[in-house]
Amino acid sequence: MSTVSDRAILAARAEEATGLHDFGDPWIFENLDALIPILNSEAELTEVGVGGAEAMIVTALSNRLRHVDLIKRHPEILDEKVDVAAVVVGLPRTGSTMLHRMLSSAPGMTGVKWWEAQNYAPFPGEERGKPDGRRDAAKYYLDYMLEHAPDLMSIHPMSIDQSDEELIILGLLFSSTMIEGMYHVPSYARWLIENSRTRCYADLKEILQSLQWQDPERRGVQWVLKTPGHLMALDGVLETFPEAKIVMTHRDPVQTVPSYCSMMTTLYHMASTVDREKIGAFWSKRLAELLDLFMSVRAKAGPDSFIDVRYTDTTTKPVEEGKRVLTEAGIEITPEIVAGMAEWVEANKREGRAPHLYALEDFGLTREQVEADFADYRAAYLAEKVTA
């Protein structure tokens, strides 16, 4: 079976594809050099999976080259003021995607779009404000994903124009849970925790400045960010975006863990042969670890930077919850904002989507085990009233 090529070969491919050679601060190579041998030893990649991993790495390095080049040609990008009002976190499958897309769709708000997360740096020769090539590339990739994993639209509906996770951008810096969400690499998840949790956030801020510069209509609006992966490094989020409120979505892990394992099975099996029990064993512990990190940072930071949202409130009264979150984030609620959120909710109802079916037993898990893994979190945040 073939293996993922070493970093020098993949970096050379990115340089050849872009005609560029300056990767900027080389810190990301430390991450990549840790990742590649783990991909080859743990991920159980198929031949298609090896090709996909190499394509992901070359795409990541090509974006890096183009971004560094863009900043050198337009240093005024670094003068852009990025106003992040809120960062939605919470475990996957807790309603965070719905909340994020609803909030970021409101007038005066914005989020990272799926198409621009796939290629955050303009293609060669791209005219400012005319990213047609990147949009086409995103559409092609989404069509490919849905052809090979048709269940995804039931589990996690996607559109190239919907707001999505900057997890993808951080993944292109080899610095987020996107990597372990694409490939079964427990040792790399551990390496990130121990070596590289937070330093990607300075780069993320710079990339947001670039996205705002690329689209002048964003200037003066407020960003709503989102990814459960931020739970790994909330101290970095708070340091980089100190004015932002952290919006924590809460749902019982007894429901979220099997739902997420189902999603991971769909994604992993596009590239590997890893079995369901390995997926369940890893993700139950990993998600519990992310919540432990969240609770540790929150205890140190204090409650003022945090807003708690219950899953049931998001699903039963989404606009009311949206108004509450934005108000607590310091944003004046206008009729236009309310109408914008309501319009998003109406256009994105679940009706018509196939049901997403899953069970703990599908992944070798039991209710008792999950309750034990998440005992501290459940005691602190799933009582009758979410506490500060």
One Martini backbone bead per residue (centre of mass of N, CA, C, O) as a GRO file, in nm:
protein
  388
    1MET     BB    1   0.098   0.035   0.021
    2SER     BB    2   0.068   0.351   0.006
    3THR     BB    3   0.210   0.667   0.101
    4VAL     BB    4   0.264   0.956   0.235
    5SER     BB    5   0.442   1.199   0.154
    6ASP     BB    6   0.675   1.405   0.210
    7ARG     BB    7   0.711   1.735   0.269
    8ALA     BB    8   0.902   1.817   0.035
    9ILE     BB    9   0.726   1.711  -0.195
   10LEU     BB   10   0.463   1.875  -0.128
   11ALA     BB   11   0.591   2.156  -0.133
   12ALA     BB   12   0.682   2.143  -0.428
   13ARG     BB   13   0.398   2.123  -0.546
   14ALA     BB   14   0.301   2.397  -0.442
   15GLU     BB   15   0.515   2.567  -0.584
   16GLU     BB   16   0.445   2.475  -0.871
   17ALA     BB   17   0.139   2.564  -0.864
   18THR     BB   18   0.216   2.886  -0.784
   19GLY     BB   19   0.520   3.010  -0.808
   20LEU     BB   20   0.598   2.986  -0.504
   21HIS     BB   21   0.829   3.014  -0.185
   22ASP     BB   22   0.681   3.167   0.057
   23PHE     BB   23   0.578   3.050   0.391
   24GLY     BB   24   0.686   3.199   0.605
   25ASP     BB   25   0.624   3.099   0.890
   26PRO     BB   26   0.739   2.761   0.969
   27TRP     BB   27   0.554   2.631   1.196
   28ILE     BB   28   0.369   2.431   1.028
   29PHE     BB   29   0.592   2.210   0.979
   30GLU     BB   30   0.578   2.080   1.254
   31ASN     BB   31   0.296   1.966   1.216
   32LEU     BB   32   0.342   1.810   0.951
   33ASP     BB   33   0.577   1.629   1.056
   34ALA     BB   34   0.382   1.489   1.260
   35LEU     BB   35   0.148   1.388   1.070
   36ILE     BB   36   0.248   1.198   0.843
   37PRO     BB   37   0.335   0.942   1.010
   38ILE     BB   38   0.046   0.906   1.131
   39LEU     BB   39  -0.106   0.856   0.874
   40ASN     BB   40   0.071   0.594   0.806
   41SER     BB   41   0.015   0.435   1.097
   42GLU     BB   42  -0.322   0.497   1.171
   43ALA     BB   43  -0.548   0.569   0.934
   44GLU     BB   44  -0.609   0.349   0.719
   45LEU     BB   45  -0.544   0.405   0.423
   46THR     BB   46  -0.632   0.432   0.122
   47GLU     BB   47  -0.557   0.513  -0.188
   48VAL     BB   48  -0.755   0.747  -0.183
   49GLY     BB   49  -0.660   0.861   0.090
   50VAL     BB   50  -0.374   0.936   0.009
   51GLY     BB   51  -0.454   1.132  -0.215
   52GLY     BB   52  -0.626   1.318  -0.031
   53ALA     BB   53  -0.404   1.399   0.169
   54GLU     BB   54  -0.214   1.526  -0.037
   55ALA     BB   55  -0.416   1.735  -0.142
   56MET     BB   56  -0.460   1.878   0.127
   57ILE     BB   57  -0.165   1.966   0.171
   58VAL     BB   58  -0.126   2.123  -0.092
   59THR     BB   59  -0.356   2.320  -0.043
   60ALA     BB   60  -0.246   2.437   0.218
   61LEU     BB   61   0.030   2.537   0.102
   62SER     BB   62  -0.089   2.712  -0.122
   63ASN     BB   63  -0.239   2.905   0.059
   64ARG     BB   64   0.005   3.003   0.210
   65LEU     BB   65   0.155   3.124  -0.029
   66ARG     BB   66  -0.071   3.320  -0.124
   67HIS     BB   67  -0.101   3.476   0.141
   68VAL     BB   68   0.185   3.584   0.171
   69ASP     BB   69   0.179   3.731  -0.100
   70LEU     BB   70  -0.061   3.919  -0.045
   71ILE     BB   71   0.064   4.070   0.197
   72LYS     BB   72   0.306   4.183   0.043
   73ARG     BB   73   0.124   4.340  -0.174
   74HIS     BB   74  -0.098   4.404   0.088
   75PRO     BB   75  -0.034   4.546   0.386
   76GLU     BB   76  -0.320   4.679   0.450
   77ILE     BB   77  -0.459   4.430   0.568
   78LEU     BB   78  -0.332   4.476   0.865
   79ASP     BB   79  -0.552   4.727   0.912
   80GLU     BB   80  -0.778   4.558   0.962
   81LYS     BB   81  -1.083   4.556   1.145
   82VAL     BB   82  -1.175   4.291   1.351
   83ASP     BB   83  -1.512   4.216   1.459
   84VAL     BB   84  -1.571   3.996   1.722
   85ALA     BB   85  -1.865   3.905   1.884
   86ALA     BB   86  -1.866   3.580   1.832
   87VAL     BB   87  -1.812   3.234   1.963
   88VAL     BB   88  -1.909   2.928   1.859
   89VAL     BB   89  -1.955   2.646   2.058
   90GLY     BB   90  -1.937   2.319   2.125
   91LEU     BB   91  -2.038   2.039   2.060
   92PRO     BB   92  -2.114   1.840   1.842
   93ARG     BB   93  -2.459   1.828   1.795
   94THR     BB   94  -2.577   2.122   1.957
   95GLY     BB   95  -2.664   2.365   1.743
   96SER     BB   96  -2.425   2.547   1.634
   97THR     BB   97  -2.482   2.575   1.333
   98MET     BB   98  -2.757   2.706   1.344
   99LEU     BB   99  -2.680   2.949   1.516
  100HIS     BB  100  -2.455   3.062   1.337
  101ARG     BB  101  -2.614   3.102   1.071
  102MET     BB  102  -2.827   3.286   1.186
  103LEU     BB  103  -2.646   3.513   1.296
  104SER     BB  104  -2.466   3.562   1.028
  105SER     BB  105  -2.732   3.648   0.849
  106ALA     BB  106  -2.754   3.903   0.975
  107PRO     BB  107  -2.756   4.218   0.970
  108GLY     BB  108  -2.414   4.308   1.029
  109MET     BB  109  -2.322   4.016   0.970
  110THR     BB  110  -2.064   3.750   0.976
  111GLY     BB  111  -1.900   3.473   0.798
  112VAL     BB  112  -1.751   3.198   0.705
  113LYS     BB  113  -1.742   3.059   0.408
  114TRP     BB  114  -1.714   2.760   0.262
  115TRP     BB  115  -1.559   2.845   0.005
  116GLU     BB  116  -1.331   3.017   0.160
  117ALA     BB  117  -1.221   2.792   0.342
  118GLN     BB  118  -1.094   2.615   0.113
  119ASN     BB  119  -0.991   2.915  -0.012
  120TYR     BB  120  -0.856   3.195   0.141
  121ALA     BB  121  -0.680   3.241  -0.110
  122PRO     BB  122  -0.621   3.372  -0.389
  123PHE     BB  123  -0.597   3.322  -0.701
  124PRO     BB  124  -0.428   3.357  -0.968
  125GLY     BB  125  -0.548   3.662  -1.103
  126GLU     BB  126  -0.746   3.754  -0.903
  127GLU     BB  127  -1.004   3.963  -0.860
  128ARG     BB  128  -1.121   4.174  -0.657
  129GLY     BB  129  -1.441   4.038  -0.583
  130LYS     BB  130  -1.371   3.768  -0.796
  131PRO     BB  131  -1.417   3.429  -0.685
  132ASP     BB  132  -1.500   3.210  -0.905
  133GLY     BB  133  -1.283   2.987  -0.887
  134ARG     BB  134  -1.333   2.914  -0.585
  135ARG     BB  135  -1.630   2.846  -0.612
  136ASP     BB  136  -1.594   2.616  -0.815
  137ALA     BB  137  -1.411   2.442  -0.639
  138ALA     BB  138  -1.615   2.404  -0.410
  139LYS     BB  139  -1.839   2.272  -0.576
  140TYR     BB  140  -1.677   2.029  -0.667
  141TYR     BB  141  -1.612   1.920  -0.380
  142LEU     BB  142  -1.902   1.890  -0.279
  143ASP     BB  143  -1.995   1.695  -0.495
  144TYR     BB  144  -1.792   1.477  -0.422
  145MET     BB  145  -1.881   1.426  -0.131
  146LEU     BB  146  -2.186   1.356  -0.200
  147GLU     BB  147  -2.121   1.114  -0.382
  148HIS     BB  148  -1.948   0.955  -0.141
  149ALA     BB  149  -2.152   1.107   0.096
  150PRO     BB  150  -2.488   1.134   0.105
  151ASP     BB  151  -2.546   1.161   0.425
  152LEU     BB  152  -2.446   1.453   0.493
  153MET     BB  153  -2.712   1.621   0.446
  154SER     BB  154  -2.847   1.501   0.701
  155ILE     BB  155  -2.622   1.566   0.914
  156HIS     BB  156  -2.464   1.822   0.736
  157PRO     BB  157  -2.557   2.081   0.593
  158MET     BB  158  -2.451   2.218   0.269
  159SER     BB  159  -2.307   2.531   0.143
  160ILE     BB  160  -2.105   2.752  -0.014
  161ASP     BB  161  -2.280   3.015   0.120
  162GLN     BB  162  -2.253   2.923   0.393
  163SER     BB  163  -2.177   2.929   0.695
  164ASP     BB  164  -1.873   2.821   0.856
  165GLU     BB  165  -1.582   2.673   0.958
  166GLU     BB  166  -1.259   2.769   1.070
  167LEU     BB  167  -1.157   2.484   1.095
  168ILE     BB  168  -1.063   2.467   0.801
  169ILE     BB  169  -0.840   2.674   0.818
  170LEU     BB  170  -0.689   2.541   1.054
  171GLY     BB  171  -0.644   2.278   0.896
  172LEU     BB  172  -0.455   2.431   0.682
  173LEU     BB  173  -0.255   2.455   0.955
  174PHE     BB  174  -0.254   2.189   1.121
  175SER     BB  175  -0.465   2.306   1.390
  176SER     BB  176  -0.716   2.100   1.401
  177THR     BB  177  -0.998   1.887   1.424
  178MET     BB  178  -1.010   1.829   1.119
  179ILE     BB  179  -0.801   1.607   1.099
  180GLU     BB  180  -0.958   1.403   1.297
  181GLY     BB  181  -1.224   1.434   1.103
  182MET     BB  182  -1.075   1.281   0.848
  183TYR     BB  183  -0.871   1.121   1.042
  184HIS     BB  184  -0.735   0.848   1.220
  185VAL     BB  185  -0.536   1.045   1.471
  186PRO     BB  186  -0.469   1.025   1.792
  187SER     BB  187  -0.166   1.123   1.808
  188TYR     BB  188  -0.225   1.406   1.689
  189ALA     BB  189  -0.418   1.506   1.899
  190ARG     BB  190  -0.205   1.491   2.122
  191TRP     BB  191   0.007   1.677   1.994
  192LEU     BB  192  -0.162   1.935   1.988
  193ILE     BB  193  -0.208   1.964   2.290
  194GLU     BB  194   0.118   1.962   2.362
  195ASN     BB  195   0.223   2.185   2.109
  196SER     BB  196  -0.046   2.341   1.922
  197ARG     BB  197  -0.308   2.505   2.025
  198THR     BB  198  -0.265   2.853   1.975
  199ARG     BB  199  -0.075   2.975   1.735
  200CYS     BB  200  -0.301   2.996   1.500
  201TYR     BB  201  -0.459   3.268   1.578
  202ALA     BB  202  -0.292   3.482   1.438
  203ASP     BB  203  -0.350   3.370   1.156
  204LEU     BB  204  -0.655   3.387   1.161
  205LYS     BB  205  -0.675   3.691   1.186
  206GLU     BB  206  -0.530   3.752   0.919
  207ILE     BB  207  -0.737   3.602   0.743
  208LEU     BB  208  -0.978   3.779   0.820
  209GLN     BB  209  -0.858   4.035   0.709
  210SER     BB  210  -0.847   3.930   0.420
  211LEU     BB  211  -1.150   3.869   0.378
  212GLN     BB  212  -1.236   4.162   0.428
  213TRP     BB  213  -1.067   4.288   0.198
  214GLN     BB  214  -1.190   4.117  -0.037
  215ASP     BB  215  -1.474   4.227   0.111
  216PRO     BB  216  -1.581   4.544   0.158
  217GLU     BB  217  -1.875   4.484   0.276
  218ARG     BB  218  -1.749   4.392   0.564
  219ARG     BB  219  -1.698   4.657   0.653
  220GLY     BB  220  -1.830   4.705   0.985
  221VAL     BB  221  -1.884   4.433   1.060
  222GLN     BB  222  -1.975   4.135   1.239
  223TRP     BB  223  -1.839   3.853   1.372
  224VAL     BB  224  -1.918   3.495   1.348
  225LEU     BB  225  -1.793   3.229   1.499
  226LYS     BB  226  -1.718   2.860   1.440
  227THR     BB  227  -1.613   2.582   1.656
  228PRO     BB  228  -1.552   2.307   1.844
  229GLY     BB  229  -1.233   2.325   1.820
  230HIS     BB  230  -1.198   2.568   2.025
  231LEU     BB  231  -1.192   2.395   2.287
  232MET     BB  232  -0.876   2.343   2.268
  233ALA     BB  233  -0.827   2.696   2.257
  234LEU     BB  234  -0.968   2.932   2.431
  235ASP     BB  235  -0.727   3.101   2.518
  236GLY     BB  236  -0.660   3.192   2.227
  237VAL     BB  237  -0.927   3.329   2.166
  238LEU     BB  238  -0.928   3.538   2.402
  239GLU     BB  239  -0.658   3.673   2.321
  240THR     BB  240  -0.738   3.750   2.017
  241PHE     BB  241  -1.068   3.798   2.112
  242PRO     BB  242  -1.152   3.977   2.383
  243GLU     BB  243  -1.456   4.088   2.294
  244ALA     BB  244  -1.565   3.816   2.276
  245LYS     BB  245  -1.816   3.586   2.286
  246ILE     BB  246  -1.878   3.275   2.433
  247VAL     BB  247  -2.078   3.027   2.275
  248MET     BB  248  -2.240   2.772   2.457
  249THR     BB  249  -2.343   2.460   2.364
  250HIS     BB  250  -2.603   2.236   2.502
  251ARG     BB  251  -2.581   1.870   2.529
  252ASP     BB  252  -2.623   1.553   2.566
  253PRO     BB  253  -2.380   1.314   2.506
  254VAL     BB  254  -2.572   1.075   2.459
  255GLN     BB  255  -2.649   1.216   2.180
  256THR     BB  256  -2.382   1.336   2.048
  257VAL     BB  257  -2.184   1.101   2.018
  258PRO     BB  258  -2.332   0.914   1.808
  259SER     BB  259  -2.376   1.133   1.599
  260TYR     BB  260  -2.073   1.192   1.549
  261CYS     BB  261  -1.981   0.906   1.483
  262SER     BB  262  -2.149   0.891   1.228
  263MET     BB  263  -2.011   1.120   1.080
  264MET     BB  264  -1.721   1.003   1.096
  265THR     BB  265  -1.775   0.749   0.938
  266THR     BB  266  -1.845   0.886   0.674
  267LEU     BB  267  -1.569   1.035   0.644
  268TYR     BB  268  -1.361   0.809   0.681
  269HIS     BB  269  -1.483   0.616   0.444
  270MET     BB  270  -1.349   0.793   0.214
  271ALA     BB  271  -1.025   0.698   0.325
  272SER     BB  272  -1.095   0.437   0.511
  273THR     BB  273  -1.107   0.128   0.742
  274VAL     BB  274  -1.212   0.216   0.997
  275ASP     BB  275  -1.378   0.124   1.272
  276ARG     BB  276  -1.640   0.190   1.485
  277GLU     BB  277  -1.502   0.127   1.759
  278LYS     BB  278  -1.267   0.322   1.725
  279ILE     BB  279  -1.438   0.572   1.695
  280GLY     BB  280  -1.583   0.558   1.967
  281ALA     BB  281  -1.337   0.545   2.158
  282PHE     BB  282  -1.214   0.817   2.074
  283TRP     BB  283  -1.458   1.031   2.083
  284SER     BB  284  -1.549   1.009   2.372
  285LYS     BB  285  -1.275   1.105   2.493
  286ARG     BB  286  -1.223   1.362   2.324
  287LEU     BB  287  -1.478   1.524   2.397
  288ALA     BB  288  -1.424   1.522   2.700
  289GLU     BB  289  -1.155   1.676   2.681
  290LEU     BB  290  -1.268   1.937   2.558
  291LEU     BB  291  -1.447   2.001   2.806
  292ASP     BB  292  -1.223   2.017   3.012
  293LEU     BB  293  -1.082   2.258   2.879
  294PHE     BB  294  -1.317   2.449   2.897
  295MET     BB  295  -1.352   2.446   3.209
  296SER     BB  296  -1.069   2.551   3.272
  297VAL     BB  297  -1.083   2.823   3.124
  298ARG     BB  298  -1.343   2.928   3.255
  299ALA     BB  299  -1.239   2.934   3.548
  300LYS     BB  300  -1.017   3.151   3.483
  301ALA     BB  301  -1.195   3.375   3.324
  302GLY     BB  302  -1.483   3.356   3.374
  303PRO     BB  303  -1.828   3.437   3.296
  304ASP     BB  304  -1.837   3.707   3.113
  305SER     BB  305  -1.748   3.557   2.823
  306PHE     BB  306  -2.024   3.387   2.857
  307ILE     BB  307  -2.271   3.190   2.670
  308ASP     BB  308  -2.564   3.004   2.722
  309VAL     BB  309  -2.701   2.717   2.528
  310ARG     BB  310  -2.974   2.535   2.454
  311TYR     BB  311  -3.080   2.308   2.235
  312THR     BB  312  -3.389   2.332   2.281
  313ASP     BB  313  -3.395   2.641   2.231
  314THR     BB  314  -3.286   2.643   1.942
  315THR     BB  315  -3.523   2.452   1.824
  316THR     BB  316  -3.789   2.613   1.951
  317LYS     BB  317  -3.643   2.933   1.978
  318PRO     BB  318  -3.427   3.074   1.781
  319VAL     BB  319  -3.478   3.383   1.771
  320GLU     BB  320  -3.477   3.434   2.074
  321GLU     BB  321  -3.190   3.331   2.116
  322GLY     BB  322  -3.054   3.526   1.921
  323LYS     BB  323  -3.131   3.783   2.070
  324ARG     BB  324  -2.989   3.713   2.336
  325VAL     BB  325  -2.701   3.677   2.232
  326LEU     BB  326  -2.665   3.956   2.098
  327THR     BB  327  -2.721   4.123   2.348
  328GLU     BB  328  -2.485   3.997   2.520
  329ALA     BB  329  -2.280   4.099   2.279
  330GLY     BB  330  -2.376   4.415   2.225
  331ILE     BB  331  -2.627   4.405   2.027
  332GLU     BB  332  -2.853   4.571   1.854
  333ILE     BB  333  -3.191   4.514   1.813
  334THR     BB  334  -3.341   4.486   1.507
  335PRO     BB  335  -3.579   4.426   1.278
  336GLU     BB  336  -3.372   4.322   1.067
  337ILE     BB  337  -3.245   4.102   1.238
  338VAL     BB  338  -3.498   3.941   1.297
  339ALA     BB  339  -3.575   3.892   1.001
  340GLY     BB  340  -3.313   3.747   0.918
  341MET     BB  341  -3.341   3.506   1.109
  342ALA     BB  342  -3.623   3.413   1.023
  343GLU     BB  343  -3.550   3.360   0.729
  344TRP     BB  344  -3.345   3.140   0.781
  345VAL     BB  345  -3.529   2.941   0.928
  346GLU     BB  346  -3.736   2.903   0.699
  347ALA     BB  347  -3.505   2.806   0.482
  348ASN     BB  348  -3.390   2.567   0.718
  349LYS     BB  349  -3.560   2.334   0.741
  350ARG     BB  350  -3.580   1.986   0.794
  351GLU     BB  351  -3.766   1.941   0.594
  352GLY     BB  352  -3.673   1.679   0.356
  353ARG     BB  353  -3.481   1.544   0.539
  354ALA     BB  354  -3.326   1.291   0.635
  355PRO     BB  355  -3.288   1.094   0.882
  356HIS     BB  356  -3.073   1.064   1.166
  357LEU     BB  357  -2.923   0.755   1.239
  358TYR     BB  358  -2.846   0.630   1.577
  359ALA     BB  359  -2.616   0.447   1.812
  360LEU     BB  360  -2.411   0.353   2.054
  361GLU     BB  361  -2.382   0.047   1.968
  362ASP     BB  362  -2.250   0.105   1.684
  363PHE     BB  363  -1.965   0.195   1.873
  364GLY     BB  364  -1.926   0.030   2.149
  365LEU     BB  365  -2.134   0.177   2.337
  366THR     BB  366  -2.250   0.316   2.649
  367ARG     BB  367  -2.424   0.498   2.862
  368GLU     BB  368  -2.241   0.459   3.110
  369GLN     BB  369  -1.978   0.547   2.975
  370VAL     BB  370  -2.060   0.832   2.887
  371GLU     BB  371  -2.140   0.937   3.165
  372ALA     BB  372  -1.855   0.900   3.280
  373ASP     BB  373  -1.689   1.076   3.080
  374PHE     BB  374  -1.917   1.332   3.147
  375ALA     BB  375  -1.970   1.395   3.449
  376ASP     BB  376  -1.872   1.686   3.503
  377TYR     BB  377  -2.036   1.829   3.284
  378ARG     BB  378  -2.320   1.731   3.359
  379ALA     BB  379  -2.317   1.853   3.646
  380ALA     BB  380  -2.262   2.160   3.552
  381TYR     BB  381  -2.469   2.183   3.263
  382LEU     BB  382  -2.735   1.956   3.303
  383ALA     BB  383  -2.903   2.088   3.473
  384GLU     BB  384  -3.179   2.275   3.506
  385LYS     BB  385  -2.943   2.493   3.528
  386VAL     BB  386  -2.726   2.683   3.384
  387THR     BB  387  -2.414   2.758   3.481
  388ALA     BB  388  -2.136   2.979   3.543
   0.00000   0.00000   0.00000
